[in-house]
Amino acid sequence: MTDSLKYFMADFNIFGIAIPSWVAIVVAVSAVVLVLIIAIFLYSKARKNKRVRYQKQIDLLDARKNKMLAAAIEVSLSKIRTFEQTERVVTKYRQWLQQWQDIREELEKKYSVLLLELEDIVEGGKMKKFPTEYAEVEKTITDMEKTVKVLELETGDFVKNEESIHQHFESVKDTLKQVAQLFYANKSSLAPYTDQLKVQLEDLDKDLYAILDQMDSEDKKIVAEKLTILKTKILEEFTLLKELPNAIALNVKVLKPQMSVLGKAYEEMTEQGFLFQGLSLDLRIEKLKERVKEIRDLTDLFDLDMIESKGVYVRKQIEDIHKIFVNEREAKKDANRLIEQLNQRVNRLRFDKETFLESWAKVLKRYEISKEKVGVTDTFSAQVLSAETKMILFNNQLEKNQAAYVVLSAELKTFDQYLNELQYTLNKLQENLETVKEDEVYIHAQYKQLKYMHHRSKRKISQLPVESLSDEYLLKNDEAVLSLKDIEKNLEFEVLDVKRLTELIEIAQHLAIRFYKDTNLLIKAAAFAEKAIIYSNRYRFNREVQRNLSKATYLYGQGDYTEALDIALSTLETVEPGIYDMLFKAYESSVQKEMQ
């Protein structure tokens, strides 16, 4: 056995365990193989991960390429193709289309090849070469993205601006189309202005396409302003086409026939004798004709703002004049009826005035009348005369048709009220006339009554057994007698002053009634004083009583009955307490009954 074999067959001691050497060798070889396997696995895994990562990078580049291909440029170009193909639009479109086709071609051919080459590098395992190649391709794509972005912005902004201005243009165009449709729909009702309106529409259409031609050369803001101004004109034309038929109808179907009817009605009424003095109808109709012509002229100028209000005014004036015609016919009937009635009233008033003046003349001879009342009568007489003259004028106006019947009827109604006032004045004058006569009767009656009252008072006092009367009482009697004599004297005048007699009656009433009451009081006082003195005689043994009774008796004899009564009652009170109050109350009660 050789040495190597011996060595191979020898045992190894590991941790105290004897292991054959061949086993140890197998274990060592296995470990080495295992390490190699793991190393190969890890190497293979690392390459696979790198391949995957590189592929992802390639896919990202491809996605960026596809994103550029899917940019909004295509959409913008398709929209540009729908725009009005002006020179500017066509030039821009061709330029951008060529640029976009070049970009697409480069992306689809060159960049696709570059990406395939990168994939080949990865598949071929040339990992070290990939980063450098990738960097070059990625830089190229980035540059292309910038180019695509710029083109996308240019076409997008162009489309946005063009769409805005073209939408504005289309809006104006649609509006003009609607106006044209309205024109042709109402063409029959727009005569005689159809040719003129058609020319206006054609001018608006020319203006619209003139703006379209200017879109390439002018700033969009200026173009938008022009479109706005043009749309305003088109809308004004639209309003005109809507309102013009009404204005034409107002002129042709309303005002013209109404004015014709008005003129004929006016001619017929003037032929029938209606002259309308004071109503200025000639002037009013002429002014209406001017207004109608003004409305027609405004219609010719298509200035319709004030036509409706002016038309309403003219129609209202026409209606008012027709009402005047109707009122004139009715007023004529009223005037004829009122003239007849008023003639009768004036004749009656004249007769009543003359009758009154006859009576008034007698009153003036019999009674003293104030200047004021005489003036009222004279004024009334003049007013009646004036009314008679006025009535003659009214008769002439009606007979000769010198005034409009409406005016004449109104004046006759006013005159009727005036006659009512005159009649009222006459009634008052007649009442005053009767009052003057009644006043005389009243004065005579009052005089007789006062004279009887005074006579009765004198009879009463004459029956009183007295030796004398007080000076005051006699003075009151004289005053009453004088007042009655004044009345009697004034009643004997040929012309009676009723006012003065009434004043004298009032004075006499006061004096006679005062004398009548004083007489009654005197009689009562005398009667009670006599009773009190007689009653007091039973106490004459009392010196004080005797002395006071003597004084009371003296006063009684002098006619001072009230003072005599007071002394007698006071004396009785001293000897017979309470008798004063009892007798005085009886006396007061008797006096009050007499006063009533």
Coordinates of C-alpha atoms in Angstrom, one line a residue:
M1 CA 0.0 0.0 0.0
T2 CA 1.4 3.3 -1.0
D3 CA 1.8 6.3 1.3
S4 CA -0.9 8.3 -0.4
L5 CA -3.3 5.5 -0.1
K6 CA -2.4 5.1 3.5
Y7 CA -3.0 8.8 4.0
F8 CA -6.4 8.5 2.3
M9 CA -7.3 5.5 4.4
A10 CA -6.1 7.1 7.7
D11 CA -8.6 8.3 10.3
F12 CA -9.2 11.9 11.3
N13 CA -10.1 12.8 14.8
I14 CA -12.6 15.6 15.0
F15 CA -13.9 16.7 18.3
G16 CA -12.7 13.4 19.7
I17 CA -14.5 11.4 17.0
A18 CA -12.5 9.2 14.6
I19 CA -13.6 9.8 11.0
P20 CA -12.2 8.0 8.0
S21 CA -10.2 10.3 5.8
W22 CA -12.1 9.4 2.7
V23 CA -15.3 10.6 4.3
A24 CA -13.7 13.9 5.1
I25 CA -12.5 14.3 1.6
V26 CA -16.0 13.6 0.2
V27 CA -17.4 16.2 2.5
A28 CA -14.8 18.8 1.5
V29 CA -15.5 18.2 -2.2
S30 CA -19.2 18.5 -1.7
A31 CA -18.7 21.8 0.1
V32 CA -16.7 23.1 -2.7
V33 CA -19.3 22.0 -5.3
L34 CA -22.0 23.6 -3.2
V35 CA -20.2 26.9 -3.0
L36 CA -19.7 26.8 -6.8
I37 CA -23.4 26.1 -7.3
I38 CA -24.4 28.9 -5.1
A39 CA -22.0 31.2 -6.8
I40 CA -23.3 30.3 -10.2
F41 CA -26.9 30.8 -8.9
L42 CA -26.2 34.1 -7.5
Y43 CA -24.4 35.2 -10.7
S44 CA -27.2 34.0 -12.8
K45 CA -29.8 35.7 -10.6
A46 CA -27.8 39.0 -10.7
R47 CA -27.7 38.9 -14.5
K48 CA -31.4 38.2 -14.7
N49 CA -32.2 41.1 -12.4
K50 CA -30.1 43.4 -14.4
R51 CA -31.8 42.2 -17.6
V52 CA -35.2 42.8 -16.1
R53 CA -34.2 46.3 -14.9
Y54 CA -32.8 47.2 -18.3
Q55 CA -35.9 45.9 -20.0
K56 CA -38.0 48.1 -17.8
Q57 CA -35.9 51.1 -18.8
I58 CA -36.4 50.1 -22.4
D59 CA -40.1 49.8 -21.9
L60 CA -40.2 53.2 -20.3
L61 CA -38.5 54.7 -23.3
D62 CA -41.0 52.9 -25.6
A63 CA -43.8 54.3 -23.5
R64 CA -42.4 57.8 -23.8
K65 CA -42.2 57.3 -27.6
N66 CA -45.8 56.1 -27.7
K67 CA -46.9 59.0 -25.6
M68 CA -45.3 61.4 -28.1
L69 CA -47.1 59.5 -30.9
A70 CA -50.4 59.9 -29.0
A71 CA -49.9 63.7 -28.4
A72 CA -52.9 66.1 -28.9
I73 CA -51.2 67.3 -32.1
E74 CA -53.2 64.9 -34.2
V75 CA -56.5 66.1 -32.7
S76 CA -55.5 69.8 -33.1
L77 CA -54.6 69.2 -36.8
S78 CA -57.9 67.4 -37.4
K79 CA -59.7 70.4 -35.9
I80 CA -57.7 72.9 -38.0
R81 CA -58.8 71.0 -41.1
T82 CA -62.5 71.9 -40.2
F83 CA -61.7 75.7 -40.0
E84 CA -62.3 78.1 -42.9
Q85 CA -59.4 77.4 -45.1
T86 CA -57.9 80.8 -45.4
E87 CA -54.4 81.3 -46.6
R88 CA -53.0 81.7 -43.1
V89 CA -54.8 78.6 -41.8
V90 CA -53.7 76.5 -44.8
T91 CA -50.1 77.6 -44.4
K92 CA -50.0 76.9 -40.7
Y93 CA -51.7 73.6 -41.2
R94 CA -49.3 72.4 -43.8
Q95 CA -46.3 73.5 -41.8
W96 CA -47.4 71.7 -38.7
L97 CA -48.6 68.7 -40.6
Q98 CA -45.2 68.3 -42.2
Q99 CA -43.4 68.7 -38.9
W100 CA -45.7 66.2 -37.3
Q101 CA -45.2 63.7 -40.1
D102 CA -41.4 64.0 -39.7
I103 CA -41.7 63.5 -36.0
R104 CA -43.9 60.4 -36.4
E105 CA -41.6 59.0 -39.0
E106 CA -38.6 59.5 -36.9
L107 CA -40.3 58.0 -33.8
E108 CA -41.7 55.0 -35.7
K109 CA -38.5 54.2 -37.6
K110 CA -35.4 55.5 -36.0
Y111 CA -36.4 55.3 -32.4
S112 CA -38.0 51.9 -32.9
V113 CA -34.6 50.6 -34.3
L114 CA -32.7 52.2 -31.4
L115 CA -35.0 50.5 -28.9
L116 CA -34.6 47.1 -30.7
E117 CA -30.9 47.6 -30.5
L118 CA -31.1 48.1 -26.8
E119 CA -33.1 45.0 -26.5
D120 CA -30.5 43.1 -28.5
I121 CA -27.8 44.3 -26.1
V122 CA -29.8 43.0 -23.2
E123 CA -30.6 39.7 -24.8
G124 CA -27.0 39.3 -26.0
G125 CA -25.8 39.7 -22.4
K126 CA -23.7 42.7 -23.2
M127 CA -24.7 44.3 -20.0
K128 CA -21.6 46.6 -19.8
K129 CA -22.5 48.2 -23.1
F130 CA -26.2 48.9 -22.2
P131 CA -25.8 52.0 -19.9
T132 CA -23.9 53.9 -22.5
E133 CA -26.3 53.1 -25.3
Y134 CA -29.2 53.7 -23.1
A135 CA -28.0 57.1 -22.2
E136 CA -27.7 58.2 -25.8
V137 CA -31.1 56.9 -26.8
E138 CA -32.7 58.5 -23.6
K139 CA -31.1 61.9 -24.5
T140 CA -32.4 61.6 -28.1
I141 CA -36.0 60.9 -26.9
T142 CA -35.9 63.7 -24.3
D143 CA -34.9 66.2 -27.1
M144 CA -37.7 64.8 -29.2
E145 CA -40.2 65.2 -26.4
K146 CA -39.3 68.9 -26.2
T147 CA -39.9 69.3 -29.9
V148 CA -43.3 67.5 -29.6
K149 CA -44.3 69.6 -26.6
V150 CA -43.6 72.8 -28.5
L151 CA -45.6 71.6 -31.5
E152 CA -48.4 70.5 -29.2
L153 CA -48.6 73.9 -27.6
E154 CA -48.5 75.8 -30.9
T155 CA -51.2 73.7 -32.5
G156 CA -53.3 73.7 -29.2
D157 CA -53.1 77.4 -28.7
F158 CA -53.8 78.0 -32.4
V159 CA -56.9 75.7 -32.2
K160 CA -58.0 77.4 -29.0
N161 CA -57.8 80.8 -30.4
E162 CA -59.2 79.9 -33.7
E163 CA -62.1 77.9 -32.1
S164 CA -62.9 80.9 -29.9
I165 CA -63.0 83.3 -32.8
H166 CA -64.7 80.8 -35.2
Q167 CA -67.3 80.1 -32.5
H168 CA -67.9 83.8 -32.3
F169 CA -68.0 83.9 -36.1
E170 CA -70.4 81.0 -36.3
S171 CA -72.6 82.5 -33.6
V172 CA -72.8 85.8 -35.6
K173 CA -73.4 83.8 -38.7
D174 CA -76.2 81.8 -37.1
T175 CA -77.8 85.0 -35.8
L176 CA -77.6 86.5 -39.3
K177 CA -79.2 83.3 -40.7
Q178 CA -82.1 83.6 -38.2
V179 CA -82.6 87.2 -39.2
A180 CA -82.7 86.2 -42.9
Q181 CA -85.2 83.5 -42.1
L182 CA -87.3 86.0 -40.2
F183 CA -87.1 88.4 -43.2
Y184 CA -88.3 85.8 -45.7
A185 CA -91.0 84.5 -43.3
N186 CA -92.4 88.0 -42.9
K187 CA -91.6 89.3 -46.4
S188 CA -95.3 89.8 -47.3
S189 CA -95.9 92.0 -44.2
L190 CA -92.8 94.1 -44.7
A191 CA -93.9 95.7 -48.0
P192 CA -93.0 98.3 -49.2
Y193 CA -89.6 98.0 -47.4
T194 CA -88.6 94.5 -48.6
D195 CA -86.0 95.7 -51.2
Q196 CA -84.4 98.1 -48.7
L197 CA -84.3 95.4 -45.9
K198 CA -82.9 92.8 -48.4
V199 CA -80.0 95.2 -49.2
Q200 CA -79.4 95.7 -45.5
L201 CA -79.2 91.9 -45.0
E202 CA -76.8 91.6 -47.9
D203 CA -74.6 94.3 -46.5
L204 CA -74.5 92.6 -43.1
D205 CA -73.5 89.3 -44.9
K206 CA -70.7 91.2 -46.7
D207 CA -69.5 92.7 -43.5
L208 CA -69.4 89.3 -41.9
Y209 CA -67.3 87.7 -44.6
A210 CA -65.1 90.8 -44.7
I211 CA -64.3 90.2 -41.1
L212 CA -63.6 86.5 -42.0
D213 CA -61.0 87.7 -44.6
Q214 CA -59.5 89.9 -42.0
M215 CA -58.9 87.1 -39.5
D216 CA -55.5 86.3 -41.1
S217 CA -54.2 89.8 -41.0
E218 CA -55.7 91.4 -37.9
D219 CA -55.3 90.8 -34.2
K220 CA -57.9 88.4 -32.8
K221 CA -59.0 90.8 -30.2
I222 CA -59.8 93.4 -32.9
V223 CA -61.6 90.8 -34.9
A224 CA -63.7 89.8 -31.8
E225 CA -64.6 93.4 -31.3
K226 CA -65.7 93.8 -34.9
L227 CA -67.8 90.6 -34.6
T228 CA -69.4 91.9 -31.4
I229 CA -70.3 95.2 -33.1
L230 CA -71.6 93.4 -36.2
K231 CA -73.7 91.1 -34.0
T232 CA -75.2 94.1 -32.3
K233 CA -76.2 95.5 -35.7
I234 CA -77.7 92.1 -36.7
L235 CA -79.7 92.0 -33.5
E236 CA -81.0 95.5 -34.2
E237 CA -82.0 94.3 -37.6
F238 CA -83.7 91.4 -35.9
T239 CA -85.6 93.8 -33.6
L240 CA -86.5 95.9 -36.7
L241 CA -87.9 92.9 -38.6
K242 CA -90.0 92.0 -35.5
E243 CA -91.4 95.5 -34.9
L244 CA -91.6 96.8 -38.4
P245 CA -94.7 94.8 -39.4
N246 CA -96.6 96.3 -36.4
A247 CA -95.5 99.8 -37.4
I248 CA -96.5 99.2 -41.0
A249 CA -99.9 97.8 -39.8
L250 CA -100.3 100.8 -37.5
N251 CA -99.8 103.2 -40.5
V252 CA -101.7 101.2 -43.1
K253 CA -104.4 99.3 -41.3
V254 CA -105.1 101.5 -38.3
L255 CA -104.1 105.2 -38.5
K256 CA -104.8 105.7 -42.2
P257 CA -108.4 104.3 -42.2
Q258 CA -109.2 105.8 -38.8
M259 CA -108.1 109.3 -40.0
S260 CA -110.2 108.7 -43.1
V261 CA -113.3 107.8 -41.1
L262 CA -112.6 110.8 -38.8
G263 CA -112.4 113.2 -41.7
K264 CA -115.6 111.9 -43.3
A265 CA -117.4 112.1 -39.9
Y266 CA -116.2 115.7 -39.4
E267 CA -117.4 116.7 -42.9
E268 CA -120.8 115.1 -42.4
M269 CA -121.3 116.8 -39.0
T270 CA -120.3 120.2 -40.4
E271 CA -122.7 119.7 -43.3
Q272 CA -125.4 119.0 -40.7
G273 CA -124.8 122.3 -39.0
F274 CA -122.3 121.4 -36.3
L275 CA -119.7 124.1 -36.3
F276 CA -117.8 123.1 -33.1
Q277 CA -116.9 126.7 -32.2
G278 CA -114.6 126.9 -29.2
L279 CA -113.4 123.3 -29.6
S280 CA -110.6 123.9 -32.1
L281 CA -111.3 120.7 -33.9
D282 CA -109.8 121.9 -37.2
L283 CA -106.6 122.6 -35.4
R284 CA -106.7 119.3 -33.6
I285 CA -107.3 117.3 -36.8
E286 CA -104.5 119.1 -38.6
K287 CA -102.1 118.3 -35.7
L288 CA -103.2 114.6 -35.8
K289 CA -102.4 114.6 -39.6
E290 CA -99.0 115.9 -38.8
R291 CA -98.5 113.2 -36.1
V292 CA -99.6 110.5 -38.5
K293 CA -97.1 111.8 -41.1
E294 CA -94.4 111.9 -38.4
I295 CA -95.1 108.3 -37.6
R296 CA -94.9 107.4 -41.3
D297 CA -91.6 109.3 -41.7
L298 CA -90.2 107.5 -38.7
T299 CA -91.3 104.2 -40.1
D300 CA -89.5 105.1 -43.4
L301 CA -86.4 105.8 -41.4
F302 CA -86.8 102.5 -39.4
D303 CA -86.8 104.7 -36.2
L304 CA -89.4 102.7 -34.3
D305 CA -88.5 103.5 -30.7
M306 CA -91.2 106.2 -30.3
I307 CA -93.7 104.9 -32.8
E308 CA -95.8 102.8 -30.4
S309 CA -96.2 105.7 -27.9
K310 CA -97.0 108.2 -30.7
G311 CA -99.5 105.7 -32.2
V312 CA -101.2 105.3 -28.8
Y313 CA -101.4 109.1 -28.5
V314 CA -102.9 109.5 -32.0
R315 CA -105.5 106.8 -31.5
K316 CA -106.4 108.3 -28.1
Q317 CA -106.9 111.7 -29.8
I318 CA -109.0 110.1 -32.6
E319 CA -111.2 108.4 -30.0
D320 CA -111.5 111.7 -28.1
I321 CA -112.7 113.5 -31.2
H322 CA -115.2 110.8 -32.0
K323 CA -116.5 111.2 -28.4
I324 CA -116.8 114.9 -29.1
F325 CA -119.0 114.0 -32.1
V326 CA -121.2 111.8 -30.0
N327 CA -121.3 114.3 -27.2
E328 CA -122.2 117.1 -29.7
R329 CA -125.2 115.1 -31.0
E330 CA -126.3 114.5 -27.4
A331 CA -125.5 118.1 -26.4
K332 CA -127.7 119.3 -29.2
K333 CA -130.7 117.4 -27.8
D334 CA -129.9 118.7 -24.3
A335 CA -129.5 122.3 -25.5
N336 CA -132.9 122.3 -27.2
R337 CA -134.5 120.8 -24.1
L338 CA -132.7 123.1 -21.7
I339 CA -133.5 126.2 -23.9
E340 CA -137.2 125.4 -23.7
Q341 CA -137.1 124.8 -19.9
L342 CA -134.9 127.9 -19.2
N343 CA -137.2 130.2 -21.3
Q344 CA -140.1 129.1 -19.1
R345 CA -138.0 129.6 -15.9
V346 CA -136.8 133.1 -16.9
N347 CA -140.4 134.1 -17.8
R348 CA -141.7 132.8 -14.5
L349 CA -138.8 134.5 -12.6
R350 CA -139.6 137.8 -14.4
F351 CA -143.2 137.5 -13.4
D352 CA -142.4 136.7 -9.8
K353 CA -139.9 139.5 -9.7
E354 CA -142.5 142.0 -10.9
T355 CA -145.0 140.7 -8.4
F356 CA -142.5 141.0 -5.6
L357 CA -141.4 144.5 -6.6
E358 CA -145.1 145.7 -6.4
S359 CA -145.3 144.3 -2.9
W360 CA -141.9 145.7 -2.1
A361 CA -143.0 149.2 -3.2
K362 CA -145.8 149.0 -0.7
V363 CA -143.5 147.9 2.0
L364 CA -141.1 150.8 1.3
K365 CA -144.1 153.2 1.8
R366 CA -145.2 151.5 5.0
Y367 CA -141.9 150.6 6.6
E368 CA -138.5 152.1 7.2
I369 CA -136.2 149.6 5.4
S370 CA -132.4 149.5 5.8
K371 CA -130.2 150.5 2.9
E372 CA -128.6 147.1 2.9
K373 CA -132.0 145.3 2.3
V374 CA -132.9 147.9 -0.4
G375 CA -129.5 147.2 -2.0
V376 CA -130.1 143.5 -2.0
T377 CA -133.4 144.0 -3.7
D378 CA -132.0 146.3 -6.3
T379 CA -129.1 143.9 -7.0
F380 CA -131.6 141.0 -7.4
S381 CA -133.7 143.1 -9.8
A382 CA -130.6 143.8 -11.9
Q383 CA -129.6 140.2 -11.9
V384 CA -132.9 139.1 -13.2
L385 CA -132.7 141.7 -16.0
S386 CA -129.2 140.4 -16.8
A387 CA -130.6 136.8 -16.8
E388 CA -133.2 137.8 -19.3
T389 CA -130.6 139.4 -21.5
K390 CA -128.4 136.2 -21.2
M391 CA -131.4 134.1 -22.2
I392 CA -131.9 136.1 -25.3
L393 CA -128.2 135.5 -26.3
F394 CA -128.6 131.8 -25.7
N395 CA -131.7 131.7 -27.9
N396 CA -129.7 133.5 -30.7
Q397 CA -126.7 131.1 -30.3
L398 CA -129.0 128.1 -30.6
E399 CA -131.0 129.5 -33.5
K400 CA -128.0 130.7 -35.5
N401 CA -125.7 127.9 -34.3
Q402 CA -123.1 130.3 -33.0
A403 CA -121.5 127.9 -30.5
A404 CA -120.6 124.2 -30.1
Y405 CA -123.5 122.4 -28.6
V406 CA -121.2 120.9 -25.9
V407 CA -120.2 124.4 -24.9
L408 CA -123.7 125.7 -25.1
S409 CA -125.1 122.8 -23.1
A410 CA -122.5 123.3 -20.4
E411 CA -123.3 127.1 -20.3
L412 CA -127.0 126.4 -20.1
K413 CA -126.5 124.0 -17.2
T414 CA -124.4 126.7 -15.5
F415 CA -127.1 129.2 -16.2
D416 CA -129.7 126.8 -14.8
Q417 CA -127.7 126.8 -11.6
Y418 CA -127.6 130.6 -11.7
L419 CA -131.4 130.7 -12.0
N420 CA -131.6 128.4 -9.0
E421 CA -129.5 131.0 -7.0
L422 CA -131.8 133.8 -8.2
Q423 CA -134.9 131.8 -7.2
Y424 CA -133.3 131.2 -3.8
T425 CA -132.6 134.9 -3.5
L426 CA -136.2 135.7 -4.5
N427 CA -137.5 133.2 -1.9
K428 CA -135.4 134.9 0.8
L429 CA -136.6 138.3 -0.3
Q430 CA -140.2 137.2 -0.2
E431 CA -139.6 135.7 3.3
N432 CA -138.1 139.0 4.4
L433 CA -141.2 140.8 3.0
E434 CA -143.5 138.6 5.0
T435 CA -141.2 138.9 8.0
V436 CA -141.6 142.7 7.9
K437 CA -145.4 142.4 7.9
E438 CA -145.2 139.8 10.7
D439 CA -142.9 142.0 12.7
E440 CA -145.6 144.7 12.6
V441 CA -148.2 142.3 13.8
Y442 CA -145.9 141.1 16.5
I443 CA -145.1 144.6 17.7
H444 CA -148.8 145.5 18.0
A445 CA -149.4 142.3 19.9
Q446 CA -146.5 142.8 22.2
Y447 CA -147.5 146.4 22.8
K448 CA -151.1 145.4 23.8
Q449 CA -149.8 142.7 26.1
L450 CA -147.3 145.0 27.8
K451 CA -149.9 147.7 28.1
Y452 CA -152.4 145.2 29.7
M453 CA -149.6 143.9 32.1
H454 CA -148.9 147.5 33.2
H455 CA -152.6 148.3 33.7
R456 CA -153.0 145.1 35.7
S457 CA -150.1 146.0 38.0
K458 CA -151.6 149.4 38.6
R459 CA -155.0 147.9 39.5
K460 CA -153.3 145.5 42.0
I461 CA -151.4 148.3 43.7
S462 CA -154.4 150.5 43.7
Q463 CA -156.3 147.9 45.7
L464 CA -153.6 147.9 48.4
P465 CA -154.6 150.0 51.4
V466 CA -151.5 152.1 51.6
E467 CA -151.0 155.8 52.2
S468 CA -147.9 156.2 50.0
L469 CA -145.5 154.3 47.7
S470 CA -141.7 154.5 47.6
D471 CA -140.0 156.9 45.1
E472 CA -138.1 154.0 43.6
Y473 CA -141.3 152.1 42.8
L474 CA -142.9 155.3 41.4
L475 CA -139.8 155.8 39.2
K476 CA -140.1 152.3 37.8
N477 CA -143.8 153.0 37.0
D478 CA -142.9 156.2 35.2
E479 CA -140.2 154.4 33.2
A480 CA -142.6 151.7 32.1
V481 CA -145.2 154.3 31.1
L482 CA -142.7 156.3 29.1
S483 CA -141.5 153.2 27.2
L484 CA -145.1 152.3 26.3
K485 CA -145.8 155.9 25.1
D486 CA -142.6 155.7 22.9
I487 CA -144.0 152.6 21.2
E488 CA -147.4 154.2 20.8
K489 CA -145.9 157.4 19.3
N490 CA -143.7 155.4 16.8
L491 CA -146.8 153.3 15.7
E492 CA -148.5 156.5 14.7
F493 CA -145.8 157.3 12.1
E494 CA -146.8 156.9 8.4
V495 CA -143.6 154.9 7.7
L496 CA -142.9 152.4 10.4
D497 CA -139.3 151.8 11.6
V498 CA -139.6 148.1 12.5
K499 CA -136.1 147.9 13.8
R500 CA -136.6 150.9 16.1
L501 CA -140.0 149.5 17.2
T502 CA -138.5 146.1 17.9
E503 CA -135.8 147.8 20.1
L504 CA -138.5 149.8 22.0
I505 CA -140.6 146.6 22.5
E506 CA -137.5 145.0 24.1
I507 CA -137.0 148.0 26.4
A508 CA -140.7 148.1 27.3
Q509 CA -140.7 144.4 28.0
H510 CA -137.9 144.8 30.4
L511 CA -139.5 147.8 32.2
A512 CA -143.1 146.6 32.3
I513 CA -142.1 143.1 33.5
R514 CA -139.8 144.7 36.1
F515 CA -142.7 146.9 37.3
Y516 CA -145.1 143.9 37.3
K517 CA -142.8 141.8 39.4
D518 CA -142.0 144.7 41.8
T519 CA -145.8 145.3 42.2
N520 CA -146.3 141.7 43.2
L521 CA -143.4 141.7 45.5
L522 CA -144.7 144.9 47.1
I523 CA -148.1 143.4 47.6
K524 CA -146.7 140.3 49.2
A525 CA -144.4 142.3 51.4
A526 CA -147.2 144.6 52.5
A527 CA -149.5 141.6 53.3
F528 CA -146.9 139.8 55.3
A529 CA -145.7 143.0 57.0
E530 CA -149.3 143.7 58.1
K531 CA -149.8 140.2 59.4
A532 CA -146.4 140.3 61.3
I533 CA -147.4 143.7 62.9
I534 CA -150.8 142.4 63.9
Y535 CA -149.3 139.2 65.2
S536 CA -146.7 141.2 67.2
N537 CA -149.4 143.3 68.9
R538 CA -149.8 140.5 71.5
Y539 CA -146.3 141.3 72.8
R540 CA -146.8 145.1 73.1
F541 CA -146.4 144.9 76.9
N542 CA -142.7 144.5 76.1
R543 CA -141.3 148.0 75.7
E544 CA -138.7 146.8 73.1
V545 CA -141.3 145.1 71.1
Q546 CA -143.6 148.1 71.3
R547 CA -140.8 150.5 70.2
N548 CA -139.9 148.3 67.2
L549 CA -143.6 147.8 66.2
S550 CA -144.1 151.5 66.2
K551 CA -141.1 151.9 63.8
A552 CA -142.4 149.0 61.6
T553 CA -145.9 150.6 61.6
Y554 CA -144.4 153.9 60.5
L555 CA -142.4 152.4 57.7
Y556 CA -145.5 150.5 56.6
G557 CA -147.3 153.7 56.4
Q558 CA -144.5 155.2 54.3
G559 CA -144.7 152.3 51.8
D560 CA -141.4 150.7 52.8
Y561 CA -143.1 147.3 53.3
T562 CA -140.0 145.2 53.0
E563 CA -138.1 147.0 55.8
A564 CA -141.3 147.0 57.9
L565 CA -141.6 143.2 57.4
D566 CA -138.0 142.7 58.4
I567 CA -138.3 144.7 61.6
A568 CA -141.5 143.0 62.6
L569 CA -140.1 139.5 62.0
S570 CA -136.8 140.4 63.9
T571 CA -138.9 141.7 66.8
L572 CA -141.0 138.5 67.0
E573 CA -137.8 136.4 66.9
T574 CA -136.7 138.0 70.2
V575 CA -139.9 137.0 72.0
E576 CA -140.8 133.9 70.0
P577 CA -137.6 132.1 68.8
G578 CA -138.1 130.3 65.4
I579 CA -141.0 132.5 64.3
Y580 CA -138.7 134.5 62.0
D581 CA -137.5 131.5 60.0
M582 CA -141.0 130.1 59.8
L583 CA -142.7 133.3 58.6
F584 CA -139.7 134.3 56.4
K585 CA -139.7 130.9 54.6
A586 CA -143.5 131.3 54.0
Y587 CA -142.8 134.7 52.6
E588 CA -140.0 133.5 50.3
S589 CA -142.1 130.6 49.1
S590 CA -144.9 133.0 48.2
V591 CA -142.5 135.3 46.4
Q592 CA -141.0 132.5 44.4
K593 CA -144.4 131.3 43.3
E594 CA -145.2 134.9 42.2
M595 CA -141.9 135.2 40.3
Q596 CA -142.7 132.0 38.4

